[in-house]
mmCIF file of C-alpha atoms in Angstrom:
data_model
loop_
_atom_site.group_PDB
_atom_site.id
_atom_site.type_symbol
_atom_site.label_atom_id
_atom_site.label_comp_id
_atom_site.label_asym_id
_atom_site.label_seq_id
_atom_site.Cartn_x
_atom_site.Cartn_y
_atom_site.Cartn_z
ATOM 1 C CA MET A 1 0.184 -0.018 0.023
ATOM 2 C CA ALA A 2 1.894 3.071 -1.228
ATOM 3 C CA ILE A 3 1.901 6.290 0.473
ATOM 4 C CA HIS A 4 1.588 9.491 -1.854
ATOM 5 C CA PRO A 5 2.130 12.656 -0.063
ATOM 6 C CA ASP A 6 2.006 14.798 -3.214
ATOM 7 C CA ARG A 7 -1.439 13.553 -4.219
ATOM 8 C CA GLU A 8 -4.945 14.224 -3.126
ATOM 9 C CA HIS A 9 -7.658 12.089 -1.873
ATOM 10 C CA PHE A 10 -10.249 14.009 -4.079
ATOM 11 C CA ILE A 11 -11.606 11.666 -6.651
ATOM 12 C CA PRO A 12 -12.608 14.221 -9.531
ATOM 13 C CA LEU A 13 -15.682 12.504 -10.912
ATOM 14 C CA ARG A 14 -19.174 12.400 -10.575
ATOM 15 C CA ALA A 15 -20.680 9.249 -8.949
ATOM 16 C CA SER A 16 -22.727 8.591 -11.986
ATOM 17 C CA ASP A 17 -19.997 8.947 -14.353
ATOM 18 C CA LEU A 18 -17.864 6.559 -12.441
ATOM 19 C CA VAL A 19 -20.593 3.889 -12.387
ATOM 20 C CA ASP A 20 -20.790 3.981 -16.276
ATOM 21 C CA ALA A 21 -16.956 3.970 -16.057
ATOM 22 C CA LEU A 22 -16.725 0.616 -13.781
ATOM 23 C CA CYS A 23 -19.307 -0.994 -16.060
ATOM 24 C CA THR A 24 -17.961 -0.276 -19.389
ATOM 25 C CA ARG A 25 -14.252 0.733 -18.962
ATOM 26 C CA ALA A 26 -13.043 -0.819 -15.689
ATOM 27 C CA GLY A 27 -10.296 -3.484 -15.125
ATOM 28 C CA PRO A 28 -7.212 -4.519 -16.837
ATOM 29 C CA ALA A 29 -6.262 -3.198 -19.933
ATOM 30 C CA ASP A 30 -6.906 -6.557 -22.133
ATOM 31 C CA GLY A 31 -10.562 -6.113 -21.386
ATOM 32 C CA GLN A 32 -12.661 -7.879 -18.532
ATOM 33 C CA HIS A 33 -15.734 -5.574 -18.745
ATOM 34 C CA LEU A 34 -19.335 -6.378 -17.221
ATOM 35 C CA ASN A 35 -21.756 -8.197 -19.376
ATOM 36 C CA LEU A 36 -25.145 -6.388 -19.382
ATOM 37 C CA VAL A 37 -26.836 -8.614 -16.646
ATOM 38 C CA ASP A 38 -23.802 -7.924 -14.258
ATOM 39 C CA GLN A 39 -24.106 -3.927 -15.226
ATOM 40 C CA ASN A 40 -27.861 -3.856 -14.419
ATOM 41 C CA GLU A 41 -27.176 -5.511 -11.195
ATOM 42 C CA PHE A 42 -24.219 -3.075 -10.212
ATOM 43 C CA ARG A 43 -26.338 -0.435 -11.122
ATOM 44 C CA ARG A 44 -29.025 -1.239 -8.664
ATOM 45 C CA PHE A 45 -26.442 -1.588 -6.212
ATOM 46 C CA ALA A 46 -25.146 1.939 -6.605
ATOM 47 C CA ARG A 47 -28.584 3.229 -6.483
ATOM 48 C CA ALA A 48 -28.932 1.372 -3.258
ATOM 49 C CA ALA A 49 -25.565 2.802 -1.933
ATOM 50 C CA ALA A 50 -26.585 6.534 -3.134
ATOM 51 C CA ALA A 51 -29.711 6.100 -1.223
ATOM 52 C CA HIS A 52 -28.255 4.959 1.800
ATOM 53 C CA VAL A 53 -25.226 7.742 1.821
ATOM 54 C CA HIS A 54 -27.862 10.499 0.940
ATOM 55 C CA ALA A 55 -30.072 9.475 3.952
ATOM 56 C CA GLN A 56 -27.295 9.772 6.167
ATOM 57 C CA TYR A 57 -26.120 12.983 4.765
ATOM 58 C CA ARG A 58 -29.704 14.253 5.033
ATOM 59 C CA ASP A 59 -29.203 14.208 8.955
ATOM 60 C CA ASN A 60 -25.995 15.852 8.605
ATOM 61 C CA LEU A 61 -27.737 18.510 6.620
ATOM 62 C CA ASP A 62 -30.375 18.962 9.315
ATOM 63 C CA ARG A 63 -27.706 19.274 11.898
ATOM 64 C CA LEU A 64 -25.616 21.973 10.201
ATOM 65 C CA LYS A 65 -28.784 24.090 9.346
ATOM 66 C CA THR A 66 -29.647 24.090 13.157
ATOM 67 C CA ALA A 67 -25.949 24.949 13.841
ATOM 68 C CA TYR A 68 -25.650 27.600 11.238
ATOM 69 C CA ALA A 69 -29.036 29.169 11.871
ATOM 70 C CA PRO A 70 -27.814 31.705 14.585
ATOM 71 C CA PHE A 71 -25.041 32.910 12.598
ATOM 72 C CA ASP A 72 -26.329 33.047 9.119
ATOM 73 C CA PRO A 73 -26.073 36.777 7.789
ATOM 74 C CA ASP A 74 -28.423 36.144 4.983
ATOM 75 C CA THR A 75 -31.296 34.830 6.980
ATOM 76 C CA ASP A 76 -35.038 36.191 7.115
ATOM 77 C CA LEU A 77 -36.340 34.071 9.692
ATOM 78 C CA LYS A 78 -37.338 35.219 13.410
ATOM 79 C CA THR A 79 -36.285 33.400 16.547
ATOM 80 C CA VAL A 80 -38.596 32.777 19.355
ATOM 81 C CA ALA A 81 -36.132 32.451 22.285
ATOM 82 C CA PRO A 82 -32.875 34.039 21.163
ATOM 83 C CA PRO A 83 -29.831 32.161 22.431
ATOM 84 C CA THR A 84 -27.809 33.922 25.194
ATOM 85 C CA ASP A 85 -24.203 34.925 24.759
ATOM 86 C CA ALA A 86 -23.073 31.982 26.725
ATOM 87 C CA ALA A 87 -25.203 29.720 24.298
ATOM 88 C CA ARG A 88 -23.882 31.334 21.203
ATOM 89 C CA ASP A 89 -20.204 30.701 21.971
ATOM 90 C CA ALA A 90 -20.790 27.120 22.598
ATOM 91 C CA ALA A 91 -23.019 27.024 19.145
ATOM 92 C CA LEU A 92 -20.242 28.718 17.378
ATOM 93 C CA ASP A 93 -17.607 26.176 18.636
ATOM 94 C CA GLY A 94 -19.811 23.321 17.473
ATOM 95 C CA LEU A 95 -20.570 25.076 14.161
ATOM 96 C CA PHE A 96 -16.886 25.315 13.174
ATOM 97 C CA ASP A 97 -16.203 21.900 14.629
ATOM 98 C CA GLY A 98 -18.792 20.730 12.183
ATOM 99 C CA ILE A 99 -17.533 22.611 9.105
ATOM 100 C CA ALA A 100 -14.244 21.102 9.752
ATOM 101 C CA HIS A 101 -15.676 17.645 9.943
ATOM 102 C CA LEU A 102 -17.581 18.142 6.878
ATOM 103 C CA LEU A 103 -14.482 19.693 4.752
ATOM 104 C CA GLU A 104 -12.696 16.518 5.947
ATOM 105 C CA LYS A 105 -15.261 14.305 4.633
ATOM 106 C CA ALA A 106 -15.160 16.509 1.148
ATOM 107 C CA ASN A 107 -11.145 16.119 0.864
ATOM 108 C CA TYR A 108 -10.682 19.559 1.772
ATOM 109 C CA THR A 109 -7.274 20.555 4.044
ATOM 110 C CA GLN A 110 -7.181 22.995 6.928
ATOM 111 C CA MET A 111 -4.835 25.643 6.599
ATOM 112 C CA THR A 112 -2.896 26.608 9.993
ATOM 113 C CA ARG A 113 -2.292 30.101 10.632
ATOM 114 C CA GLU A 114 1.432 29.352 10.371
ATOM 115 C CA GLU A 115 0.593 27.847 6.953
ATOM 116 C CA PHE A 116 -1.315 30.565 5.690
ATOM 117 C CA VAL A 117 1.017 33.375 6.753
ATOM 118 C CA SER A 118 3.815 31.400 4.911
ATOM 119 C CA VAL A 119 1.982 31.238 1.856
ATOM 120 C CA MET A 120 0.757 35.093 1.576
ATOM 121 C CA GLU A 121 4.209 36.251 2.233
ATOM 122 C CA GLY A 122 5.469 38.774 -0.053
ATOM 123 C CA ALA A 123 3.810 40.472 -3.197
ATOM 124 C CA SER A 124 2.076 38.765 -6.076
ATOM 125 C CA ASP A 125 3.395 38.819 -9.183
ATOM 126 C CA TRP A 126 1.501 41.886 -9.964
ATOM 127 C CA GLY A 127 3.715 43.835 -7.444
ATOM 128 C CA VAL A 128 0.888 44.048 -4.729
ATOM 129 C CA ASP A 129 1.083 43.229 -1.087
ATOM 130 C CA MET A 130 -1.790 43.039 1.192
ATOM 131 C CA ASP A 131 -1.547 43.652 4.913
ATOM 132 C CA VAL A 132 -4.129 41.850 7.187
ATOM 133 C CA ALA A 133 -5.651 42.910 10.393
ATOM 134 C CA TRP A 134 -5.839 39.753 12.574
ATOM 135 C CA ALA A 135 -7.122 41.354 15.222
ATOM 136 C CA ALA A 136 -10.192 41.832 13.276
ATOM 137 C CA PHE A 137 -11.418 38.032 13.394
ATOM 138 C CA ASP A 138 -13.121 36.454 16.278
ATOM 139 C CA ARG A 139 -12.526 33.281 14.534
ATOM 140 C CA LEU A 140 -10.957 32.702 10.946
ATOM 141 C CA GLU A 141 -10.381 29.089 9.229
ATOM 142 C CA VAL A 142 -9.395 28.586 5.487
ATOM 143 C CA PHE A 143 -9.572 25.288 3.932
ATOM 144 C CA VAL A 144 -8.126 24.383 0.408
ATOM 145 C CA ARG A 145 -8.622 21.647 -2.000
ATOM 146 C CA GLY A 146 -6.446 20.931 -4.959
ATOM 147 C CA ILE A 147 -3.216 22.528 -6.556
ATOM 148 C CA GLY A 148 -3.088 23.623 -10.016
ATOM 149 C CA HIS A 149 -1.694 26.116 -12.382
ATOM 150 C CA THR A 150 -3.294 29.344 -14.297
ATOM 151 C CA ARG A 151 -1.747 31.287 -16.999
ATOM 152 C CA ARG A 152 -1.242 35.256 -16.341
ATOM 153 C CA PHE A 153 0.840 37.821 -17.945
ATOM 154 C CA ARG A 154 3.227 40.273 -16.479
ATOM 155 C CA ARG A 155 5.674 43.292 -17.514
ATOM 156 C CA LYS A 156 8.990 43.459 -15.775
ATOM 157 C CA TRP A 157 11.489 46.333 -16.185
ATOM 158 C CA TYR A 158 14.470 44.137 -16.773
ATOM 159 C CA ARG A 159 12.798 42.470 -19.732
ATOM 160 C CA LEU A 160 12.037 46.069 -21.348
ATOM 161 C CA TRP A 161 8.414 45.992 -20.335
ATOM 162 C CA ARG A 162 7.634 43.174 -22.766
ATOM 163 C CA ARG A 163 4.568 40.909 -22.268
ATOM 164 C CA GLU A 164 5.364 37.762 -20.663
ATOM 165 C CA GLU A 165 3.319 34.585 -19.952
ATOM 166 C CA ILE A 166 3.870 32.827 -16.737
ATOM 167 C CA ALA A 167 2.366 29.735 -14.823
ATOM 168 C CA VAL A 168 0.824 30.814 -11.372
ATOM 169 C CA PRO A 169 0.418 28.098 -8.754
ATOM 170 C CA THR A 170 -3.277 28.032 -7.601
ATOM 171 C CA PHE A 171 -5.695 26.568 -4.994
ATOM 172 C CA ARG A 172 -8.281 24.875 -6.820
ATOM 173 C CA ARG A 173 -10.706 25.656 -4.326
ATOM 174 C CA VAL A 174 -10.483 27.646 -0.868
ATOM 175 C CA LEU A 175 -13.091 28.122 1.622
ATOM 176 C CA VAL A 176 -13.236 30.759 4.412
ATOM 177 C CA ALA A 177 -15.067 30.500 7.274
ATOM 178 C CA VAL A 178 -14.792 34.097 9.541
ATOM 179 C CA LYS A 179 -16.596 35.690 12.313
ATOM 180 C CA GLN A 180 -15.441 39.190 12.851
ATOM 181 C CA ARG A 181 -14.930 41.212 15.914
ATOM 182 C CA PRO A 182 -15.365 45.107 16.062
ATOM 183 C CA HIS A 183 -11.895 46.715 14.565
ATOM 184 C CA PRO A 184 -11.257 50.029 12.826
ATOM 185 C CA ARG A 185 -10.491 48.626 9.442
ATOM 186 C CA LEU A 186 -13.790 47.166 9.364
ATOM 187 C CA GLY A 187 -15.789 50.163 9.627
ATOM 188 C CA VAL A 188 -18.580 51.293 12.329
ATOM 189 C CA GLY A 189 -21.412 49.403 10.713
ATOM 190 C CA ALA A 190 -19.626 45.960 10.541
ATOM 191 C CA ASP A 191 -21.543 42.407 11.173
ATOM 192 C CA THR A 192 -19.691 41.198 13.874
ATOM 193 C CA ARG A 193 -22.442 38.614 14.972
ATOM 194 C CA SER A 194 -22.557 36.481 12.091
ATOM 195 C CA VAL A 195 -20.341 33.725 10.416
ATOM 196 C CA PHE A 196 -19.600 34.387 6.895
ATOM 197 C CA LEU A 197 -18.705 31.214 4.508
ATOM 198 C CA LYS A 198 -16.830 32.377 1.004
ATOM 199 C CA LEU A 199 -15.946 29.447 -1.179
ATOM 200 C CA PHE A 200 -13.869 30.549 -4.060
ATOM 201 C CA LYS A 201 -11.990 28.650 -7.158
ATOM 202 C CA ASP A 202 -8.431 28.755 -8.772
ATOM 203 C CA ILE A 203 -6.807 31.204 -6.506
ATOM 204 C CA PRO A 204 -3.277 32.025 -6.739
ATOM 205 C CA ARG A 205 -1.557 30.888 -3.649
ATOM 206 C CA MET A 206 0.393 34.113 -2.954
ATOM 207 C CA ASP A 207 -2.980 35.996 -3.199
ATOM 208 C CA VAL A 208 -5.211 33.990 -0.757
ATOM 209 C CA GLU A 209 -5.378 36.985 1.644
ATOM 210 C CA MET A 210 -7.313 38.930 -0.797
ATOM 211 C CA LEU A 211 -9.962 36.666 0.142
ATOM 212 C CA LEU A 212 -9.952 37.975 3.801
ATOM 213 C CA PRO A 213 -11.938 41.150 5.039
ATOM 214 C CA ALA A 214 -9.822 43.964 6.849
ATOM 215 C CA THR A 215 -7.314 43.570 4.374
ATOM 216 C CA ARG A 216 -5.552 46.764 2.454
ATOM 217 C CA VAL A 217 -2.952 47.000 -0.196
ATOM 218 C CA LYS A 218 0.581 47.806 1.553
ATOM 219 C CA MET A 219 2.752 50.088 -0.618
ATOM 220 C CA PRO A 220 6.177 48.240 -1.674
ATOM 221 C CA LYS A 221 9.056 48.893 0.485
ATOM 222 C CA PHE A 222 11.214 50.512 -2.462
ATOM 223 C CA ASP A 223 8.144 53.044 -3.119
ATOM 224 C CA ARG A 224 8.255 53.838 0.519
ATOM 225 C CA VAL A 225 11.894 54.414 0.388
ATOM 226 C CA LYS A 226 11.524 56.409 -2.553
ATOM 227 C CA LEU A 227 8.903 58.492 -1.033
ATOM 228 C CA GLY A 228 10.675 59.032 2.193
ATOM 229 C CA GLY A 229 13.655 59.741 0.646
ATOM 230 C CA SER A 230 12.044 62.808 -1.186
ATOM 231 C CA ILE A 231 10.269 64.045 1.569
ATOM 232 C CA SER A 232 13.487 63.897 3.855
ATOM 233 C CA SER A 233 15.656 65.406 1.215
ATOM 234 C CA SER A 234 13.648 68.330 0.764
ATOM 235 C CA VAL A 235 13.323 69.073 4.253
ATOM 236 C CA GLY A 236 17.015 68.764 4.976
ATOM 237 C CA TYR A 237 17.978 70.650 1.826
ATOM 238 C CA GLY A 238 15.483 73.664 3.090
ATOM 239 C CA VAL A 239 17.014 73.324 6.531
ATOM 240 C CA TYR A 240 20.752 73.412 5.123
ATOM 241 C CA LYS A 241 20.363 76.389 2.906
ATOM 242 C CA LEU A 242 18.645 78.324 5.994
ATOM 243 C CA SER A 243 21.209 77.134 8.487
ATOM 244 C CA THR A 244 23.993 78.943 5.988
ATOM 245 C CA LEU A 245 22.366 82.140 6.048
ATOM 246 C CA SER A 246 22.343 85.092 8.659
ATOM 247 C CA PHE A 247 19.037 86.652 9.814
ATOM 248 C CA ASP A 248 20.110 89.844 8.072
ATOM 249 C CA ALA A 249 20.804 88.064 4.949
ATOM 250 C CA MET A 250 17.830 86.045 5.044
ATOM 251 C CA MET A 251 15.840 89.120 5.304
ATOM 252 C CA ALA A 252 17.864 90.623 2.325
ATOM 253 C CA ALA A 253 17.668 87.820 0.346
ATOM 254 C CA LEU A 254 13.813 87.850 0.606
ATOM 255 C CA SER A 255 13.216 91.761 -0.156
ATOM 256 C CA GLY A 256 13.059 93.036 -3.533
ATOM 257 C CA ALA A 257 13.667 91.503 -7.102
ATOM 258 C CA ALA A 258 16.811 89.820 -5.538
ATOM 259 C CA GLY A 259 14.316 88.171 -3.179
ATOM 260 C CA VAL A 260 12.121 86.541 -5.345
ATOM 261 C CA LEU A 261 15.231 85.021 -7.237
ATOM 262 C CA GLY A 262 16.349 84.092 -3.786
ATOM 263 C CA VAL A 263 13.060 82.345 -2.886
ATOM 264 C CA MET A 264 13.162 80.546 -6.476
ATOM 265 C CA THR A 265 16.653 79.384 -5.824
ATOM 266 C CA LEU A 266 15.831 77.984 -2.538
ATOM 267 C CA ALA A 267 12.194 76.512 -3.591
ATOM 268 C CA THR A 268 12.929 74.924 -7.108
ATOM 269 C CA PRO A 269 15.357 72.114 -5.781
ATOM 270 C CA ILE A 270 12.595 71.265 -3.030
ATOM 271 C CA ALA A 271 9.819 71.257 -5.296
ATOM 272 C CA VAL A 272 11.841 68.801 -7.425
ATOM 273 C CA LEU A 273 12.062 66.619 -4.774
ATOM 274 C CA LEU A 274 8.403 66.816 -3.410
ATOM 275 C CA GLY A 275 7.420 66.297 -7.165
ATOM 276 C CA TYR A 276 9.219 63.197 -7.264
ATOM 277 C CA GLY A 277 7.556 62.075 -4.094
ATOM 278 C CA TYR A 278 4.337 62.976 -5.207
ATOM 279 C CA SER A 279 4.973 61.088 -8.521
ATOM 280 C CA THR A 280 5.643 58.145 -6.471
ATOM 281 C CA TYR A 281 2.632 58.105 -4.230
ATOM 282 C CA ALA A 282 0.246 58.568 -7.129
ATOM 283 C CA SER A 283 2.060 55.920 -8.887
ATOM 284 C CA PHE A 284 1.043 53.489 -6.075
ATOM 285 C CA VAL A 285 -2.487 54.905 -5.847
ATOM 286 C CA THR A 286 -2.886 54.016 -9.424
ATOM 287 C CA GLN A 287 -1.590 50.658 -9.081
ATOM 288 C CA LYS A 288 -3.595 50.154 -6.171
ATOM 289 C CA GLN A 289 -6.722 51.349 -7.790
ATOM 290 C CA THR A 290 -6.094 49.232 -10.960
ATOM 291 C CA TYR A 291 -5.434 46.080 -8.712
ATOM 292 C CA LEU A 292 -8.900 46.447 -6.576
ATOM 293 C CA TYR A 293 -10.475 47.014 -9.585
ATOM 294 C CA ASN A 294 -9.204 43.885 -11.462
ATOM 295 C CA LEU A 295 -9.614 41.986 -8.111
ATOM 296 C CA ALA A 296 -13.478 42.897 -8.147
ATOM 297 C CA GLN A 297 -13.780 41.790 -11.869
ATOM 298 C CA SER A 298 -11.943 38.350 -11.194
ATOM 299 C CA LEU A 299 -13.867 37.497 -7.837
ATOM 300 C CA TYR A 300 -16.954 37.933 -9.457
ATOM 301 C CA TYR A 301 -16.126 34.567 -11.719
ATOM 302 C CA GLN A 302 -14.120 32.947 -8.927
ATOM 303 C CA ASN A 303 -16.699 33.208 -6.069
ATOM 304 C CA LEU A 304 -18.603 30.042 -6.309
ATOM 305 C CA ASP A 305 -21.067 30.268 -3.417
ATOM 306 C CA ASN A 306 -21.555 32.035 -0.145
ATOM 307 C CA ASN A 307 -22.828 31.546 3.384
ATOM 308 C CA ALA A 308 -25.614 28.759 3.664
ATOM 309 C CA GLY A 309 -24.705 27.917 0.087
ATOM 310 C CA VAL A 310 -21.529 26.637 1.024
ATOM 311 C CA ILE A 311 -22.908 24.073 3.233
ATOM 312 C CA TYR A 312 -25.229 22.762 1.024
ATOM 313 C CA ARG A 313 -22.426 22.497 -1.504
ATOM 314 C CA MET A 314 -19.664 21.033 0.917
ATOM 315 C CA LEU A 315 -22.636 18.260 2.200
ATOM 316 C CA ASP A 316 -23.293 17.434 -1.561
ATOM 317 C CA GLU A 317 -19.542 16.596 -2.398
ATOM 318 C CA ALA A 318 -18.733 15.260 1.100
ATOM 319 C CA GLU A 319 -21.959 12.608 0.029
ATOM 320 C CA GLU A 320 -20.473 12.426 -3.590
ATOM 321 C CA GLN A 321 -16.901 11.422 -2.296
ATOM 322 C CA GLU A 322 -18.090 9.035 0.241
ATOM 323 C CA LEU A 323 -20.510 7.338 -2.317
ATOM 324 C CA ARG A 324 -17.551 7.225 -4.739
ATOM 325 C CA GLU A 325 -15.127 5.564 -2.163
ATOM 326 C CA ILE A 326 -18.006 2.769 -1.419
ATOM 327 C CA LEU A 327 -18.520 2.348 -5.004
ATOM 328 C CA LEU A 328 -14.513 1.925 -5.952
ATOM 329 C CA ALA A 329 -13.724 -0.409 -3.074
ATOM 330 C CA TYR A 330 -16.869 -2.827 -3.548
ATOM 331 C CA PHE A 331 -16.592 -2.919 -7.223
ATOM 332 C CA TYR A 332 -12.719 -4.055 -7.721
ATOM 333 C CA LEU A 333 -13.356 -6.654 -4.752
ATOM 334 C CA TRP A 334 -16.459 -7.754 -6.445
ATOM 335 C CA ARG A 335 -15.020 -8.150 -9.669
ATOM 336 C CA PHE A 336 -11.570 -8.786 -9.663
ATOM 337 C CA ALA A 337 -10.387 -10.124 -6.236
ATOM 338 C CA GLY A 338 -12.106 -13.501 -6.645
ATOM 339 C CA ASP A 339 -13.205 -15.852 -3.381
ATOM 340 C CA GLY A 340 -9.367 -15.424 -1.811
ATOM 341 C CA GLY A 341 -9.911 -11.606 -1.607
ATOM 342 C CA TRP A 342 -7.522 -9.188 -1.438
ATOM 343 C CA THR A 343 -5.281 -7.470 1.245
ATOM 344 C CA ALA A 344 -5.841 -3.526 1.971
ATOM 345 C CA ALA A 345 -2.671 -3.010 0.102
ATOM 346 C CA GLU A 346 -3.427 -5.086 -3.030
ATOM 347 C CA LEU A 347 -7.119 -3.091 -3.333
ATOM 348 C CA ASP A 348 -5.592 0.277 -2.725
ATOM 349 C CA ASP A 349 -3.034 -0.219 -5.442
ATOM 350 C CA TYR A 350 -5.404 -1.751 -7.919
ATOM 351 C CA VAL A 351 -8.094 1.121 -7.496
ATOM 352 C CA GLU A 352 -5.354 3.911 -7.826
ATOM 353 C CA LEU A 353 -3.794 2.076 -10.871
ATOM 354 C CA ASP A 354 -6.957 1.987 -12.761
ATOM 355 C CA LEU A 355 -8.044 5.452 -11.712
ATOM 356 C CA GLU A 356 -4.957 6.645 -13.116
ATOM 357 C CA ARG A 357 -5.614 4.994 -16.442
ATOM 358 C CA LEU A 358 -9.490 6.081 -16.422
ATOM 359 C CA LEU A 359 -8.825 9.636 -15.408
ATOM 360 C CA GLU A 360 -5.249 10.419 -16.387
ATOM 361 C CA THR A 361 -4.994 11.696 -12.691
ATOM 362 C CA GLU A 362 -3.242 10.525 -9.686
ATOM 363 C CA VAL A 363 -5.201 9.808 -6.761
ATOM 364 C CA ASP A 364 -4.397 8.857 -3.144
ATOM 365 C CA PHE A 365 -7.166 6.372 -2.549
ATOM 366 C CA GLU A 366 -8.163 6.278 1.138
ATOM 367 C CA ILE A 367 -7.995 2.746 1.279
ATOM 368 C CA GLU A 368 -8.747 2.459 5.267
ATOM 369 C CA ASP A 369 -11.608 4.527 5.125
ATOM 370 C CA ALA A 370 -13.095 2.880 2.250
ATOM 371 C CA LEU A 371 -12.914 -0.389 3.603
ATOM 372 C CA GLY A 372 -14.071 0.954 6.802
ATOM 373 C CA LYS A 373 -17.353 1.706 5.013
ATOM 374 C CA LEU A 374 -17.562 -1.626 3.841
ATOM 375 C CA VAL A 375 -16.925 -3.389 6.864
ATOM 376 C CA ALA A 376 -19.492 -1.334 8.727
ATOM 377 C CA LEU A 377 -22.374 -1.862 6.186
ATOM 378 C CA GLY A 378 -21.407 -5.937 6.345
ATOM 379 C CA LEU A 379 -20.776 -5.752 2.317
ATOM 380 C CA VAL A 380 -17.704 -7.728 3.080
ATOM 381 C CA THR A 381 -16.078 -10.590 4.683
ATOM 382 C CA GLN A 382 -12.943 -10.625 6.300
ATOM 383 C CA ASP A 383 -10.331 -13.258 6.922
ATOM 384 C CA GLY A 384 -7.551 -12.139 8.794
ATOM 385 C CA ASP A 385 -6.188 -9.415 6.426
ATOM 386 C CA ARG A 386 -8.055 -10.236 3.283
ATOM 387 C CA TYR A 387 -11.286 -8.984 2.278
ATOM 388 C CA ALA A 388 -13.833 -10.531 -0.094
ATOM 389 C CA ALA A 389 -17.108 -8.861 -1.327
ATOM 390 C CA LEU A 390 -20.286 -10.117 -0.768
ATOM 391 C CA PRO A 391 -22.197 -11.089 -4.068
ATOM 392 C CA VAL A 392 -23.800 -8.236 -5.587
ATOM 393 C CA ALA A 393 -27.476 -9.344 -4.620
ATOM 394 C CA ALA A 394 -26.435 -9.990 -1.251
ATOM 395 C CA ALA A 395 -24.947 -6.633 -0.999
ATOM 396 C CA ARG A 396 -28.219 -5.067 -2.105
ATOM 397 C CA ASP A 397 -30.395 -6.802 0.797
ATOM 398 C CA ARG A 398 -27.724 -5.557 3.155
ATOM 399 C CA PHE A 399 -28.887 -2.212 2.237
ATOM 400 C CA ALA A 400 -32.477 -3.240 2.271
ATOM 401 C CA ALA A 401 -31.882 -4.377 5.922
ATOM 402 C CA LEU A 402 -30.093 -1.161 6.734
ATOM 403 C CA TRP A 403 -33.243 0.696 5.494
ATOM 404 C CA GLY A 404 -35.569 -0.995 7.649
ATOM 405 C CA ARG A 405 -33.590 -0.068 10.725
ATOM 406 C CA LEU A 406 -33.428 3.417 9.737
ATOM 407 C CA GLY A 407 -37.123 3.299 9.546
ATOM 408 C CA ALA A 408 -38.234 3.188 5.672
ATOM 409 C CA ALA A 409 -41.453 4.425 5.281
ATOM 410 C CA ASP A 410 -42.624 0.887 4.197
ATOM 411 C CA GLU A 411 -41.397 -2.247 2.319
ATOM 412 C CA SER A 412 -42.128 -0.967 -1.398
ATOM 413 C CA ALA A 413 -40.322 2.016 -0.662
ATOM 414 C CA VAL A 414 -36.926 0.099 -0.005
ATOM 415 C CA CYS A 415 -37.385 -2.256 -2.918
ATOM 416 C CA GLU A 416 -37.947 0.967 -5.061
ATOM 417 C CA LEU A 417 -34.676 2.570 -3.397
ATOM 418 C CA VAL A 418 -32.506 -0.552 -3.774
ATOM 419 C CA GLY A 419 -33.653 -1.615 -7.105
#
């Protein structure tokens, strides 16, 4: 059983497409595909598995909806008995724990504060650095999934401002969960009682901080040095010139036509230096406004969901991922392992190799999690370290029995769900 730290557990394929692929394309390259009878049997099994997983996640949805209700910034519902502050604090902890657990099921990785700061260090390739007011956050969690690249264009002075295409590393998905606290940078009317959930796609790794509230664009160090230098030089030059004149000479220099010339002689270098400083500052302001405009334009298309919608989407992704793991583990044991079964390592290697062939994508299959589900559902038998799948008809009967224990409406409903 290989360990792949550079791979992800996420399986980038819809469950329905996975069933089609398993029925028609899975297995060794020389072809041992299912006949039509076995295809129909496996499709009925897949529908039964989907119904069971969906019922479980329906309970998860109800719990998360209840947990998020007091913190939903978009709700228009009334509360009969508003919770106390102590109850809200306890509910807030439960909400963030529930979100973290759900996103783990959806194969997201939670970033620590240190990891987040390390990723965002330095300016992006567009010369913009952001300052984050960490004190503005009561709770902040960031989750990511998927490493990708996007193509961007830039111009650098050492390339004579020629247009250059570069590959920018990105996070395919970024989820931000934040509760704010009062802070000057947020303004007077900031909502500090709600929890905001934001989901984005294809965010450059060095620019993840742009997704946070209470951030502002920082002037680059080189520009700060230029601006400070022009101001200090102007002041220093003026002080120096004045210090070399006696009081009487100064009065004489400032009187009559000679005085006008003297003032111009003194003021012209100062004006040049201050003008250079203003030019630096104006350039920064223009760059900042351009960046913020481009940011607003890009995030319009990169924002996938907000607040309660994020919970619904994540539940759907977690449900699909769990179903895919069940289908993959069961299918390969049932179809290729035979009566002797396979060890966890053998199953893991076979699934990963076939997924790579089918999807042209390397996946780190969560074999322990998948086998744990099959064992809990009673879909496999275990002899030592070897696992063998139940026949597909018996596996469907297991789901029917589980539905009976879950309290399905009647026997006909169970039969409809399982095939």
